[in-house]
């Protein structure tokens, strides 16, 4: 089972970023939608099995940063090679920067 999860931390405020809409997409098709909870997490996103391939997580950061946010949207493309693995994609967010990595 391919499990996709994410966690968004507001690095400037030093707290989780709650209320960010997140979409999981593949080949232009939306596979799942989620919303970061009070801990900044989407604990499960997507179907139970994701075949090997390229996927995207789209974070609607304008919903969190507001209309003047420099990054209204963050798109993270990633590749699944092992459909049995857990894929955790965290975001560290601030008003003028963000970073991501393969989490555990």
C-alpha positions as semicolon CSV with decimal commas, in nm:
position;residue;x (nm);y (nm);z (nm)
1;X;0,000;0,000;0,000
2;X;0,139;0,340;-0,101
3;X;0,061;0,586;0,171
4;X;0,117;0,957;0,098
5;X;0,129;1,194;0,394
6;X;0,245;1,551;0,442
7;X;0,318;1,798;0,719
8;X;0,342;2,176;0,680
9;X;0,528;2,381;0,938
10;X;0,521;2,760;0,948
11;X;0,893;2,823;1,005
12;X;0,843;3,195;1,064
13;X;0,576;3,151;1,330
14;X;0,724;2,833;1,476
15;X;0,400;2,634;1,461
16;X;0,206;2,396;1,236
17;X;0,028;2,547;0,937
18;X;-0,337;2,444;0,972
19;X;-0,606;2,479;0,708
20;X;-0,399;2,441;0,390
21;X;-0,583;2,259;0,110
22;X;-0,366;1,989;-0,052
23;X;-0,429;1,793;-0,372
24;X;-0,262;1,474;-0,492
25;X;-0,243;1,462;-0,871
26;X;-0,115;1,231;-1,142
27;X;-0,109;1,304;-1,514
28;X;-0,338;1,604;-1,472
29;X;-0,597;1,410;-1,271
30;X;-0,683;1,489;-0,911
31;X;-0,659;1,165;-0,713
32;X;-0,732;1,299;-0,365
33;X;-0,784;1,614;-0,163
34;X;-0,703;1,693;0,197
35;X;-0,670;1,978;0,445
36;X;-0,390;2,019;0,696
37;X;-0,521;1,964;1,048
38;X;-0,435;2,160;1,365
39;X;-0,097;1,984;1,370
40;X;-0,030;2,087;1,006
41;X;-0,071;1,728;0,885
42;X;-0,263;1,542;0,621
43;X;-0,237;1,195;0,768
44;X;-0,348;0,998;0,463
45;X;-0,387;1,116;0,107
46;X;-0,478;0,915;-0,197
47;X;-0,599;0,576;-0,296
48;X;-0,470;0,268;-0,116
49;X;-0,235;0,182;-0,400
50;X;-0,036;0,417;-0,619
51;X;0,142;0,260;-0,912
52;X;0,503;0,356;-0,984
53;X;0,515;0,691;-1,158
54;X;0,534;1,067;-1,112
55;X;0,287;1,240;-0,881
56;X;0,235;1,595;-0,758
57;X;0,126;1,744;-0,430
58;X;-0,027;2,089;-0,477
59;X;-0,047;2,307;-0,165
60;X;-0,286;2,606;-0,179
61;X;-0,070;2,825;0,042
62;X;-0,272;3,135;-0,046
63;X;-0,542;2,993;0,183
64;X;-0,289;3,018;0,468
65;X;-0,064;3,311;0,373
66;X;-0,344;3,530;0,241
67;X;-0,375;3,722;-0,086
68;X;-0,040;3,895;-0,045
69;X;0,158;3,575;0,010
70;X;0,457;3,552;-0,224
71;X;0,399;3,181;-0,293
72;X;0,024;3,133;-0,349
73;X;0,082;2,771;-0,443
74;X;0,356;2,513;-0,391
75;X;0,383;2,219;-0,628
76;X;0,602;1,925;-0,530
77;X;0,659;1,661;-0,796
78;X;0,785;1,325;-0,676
79;X;0,836;0,976;-0,807
80;X;0,701;0,655;-0,657
81;X;0,915;0,354;-0,739
82;X;0,803;0,128;-0,456
83;X;0,423;0,104;-0,438
84;X;0,450;-0,060;-0,092
85;X;0,644;0,230;0,065
86;X;0,519;0,520;0,277
87;X;0,587;0,855;0,107
88;X;0,600;1,149;0,349
89;X;0,656;1,493;0,197
90;X;0,699;1,771;0,455
91;X;0,704;2,143;0,379
92;X;0,876;2,415;0,580
93;X;0,699;2,739;0,491
94;X;0,779;3,105;0,552
95;X;0,654;3,424;0,386
96;X;0,930;3,431;0,120
97;X;1,068;3,077;0,114
98;X;0,982;2,711;0,142
99;X;1,170;2,383;0,145
100;X;1,079;2,018;0,119
101;X;1,243;1,678;0,147
102;X;1,162;1,307;0,157
103;X;1,047;1,251;0,513
104;X;1,007;0,934;0,708
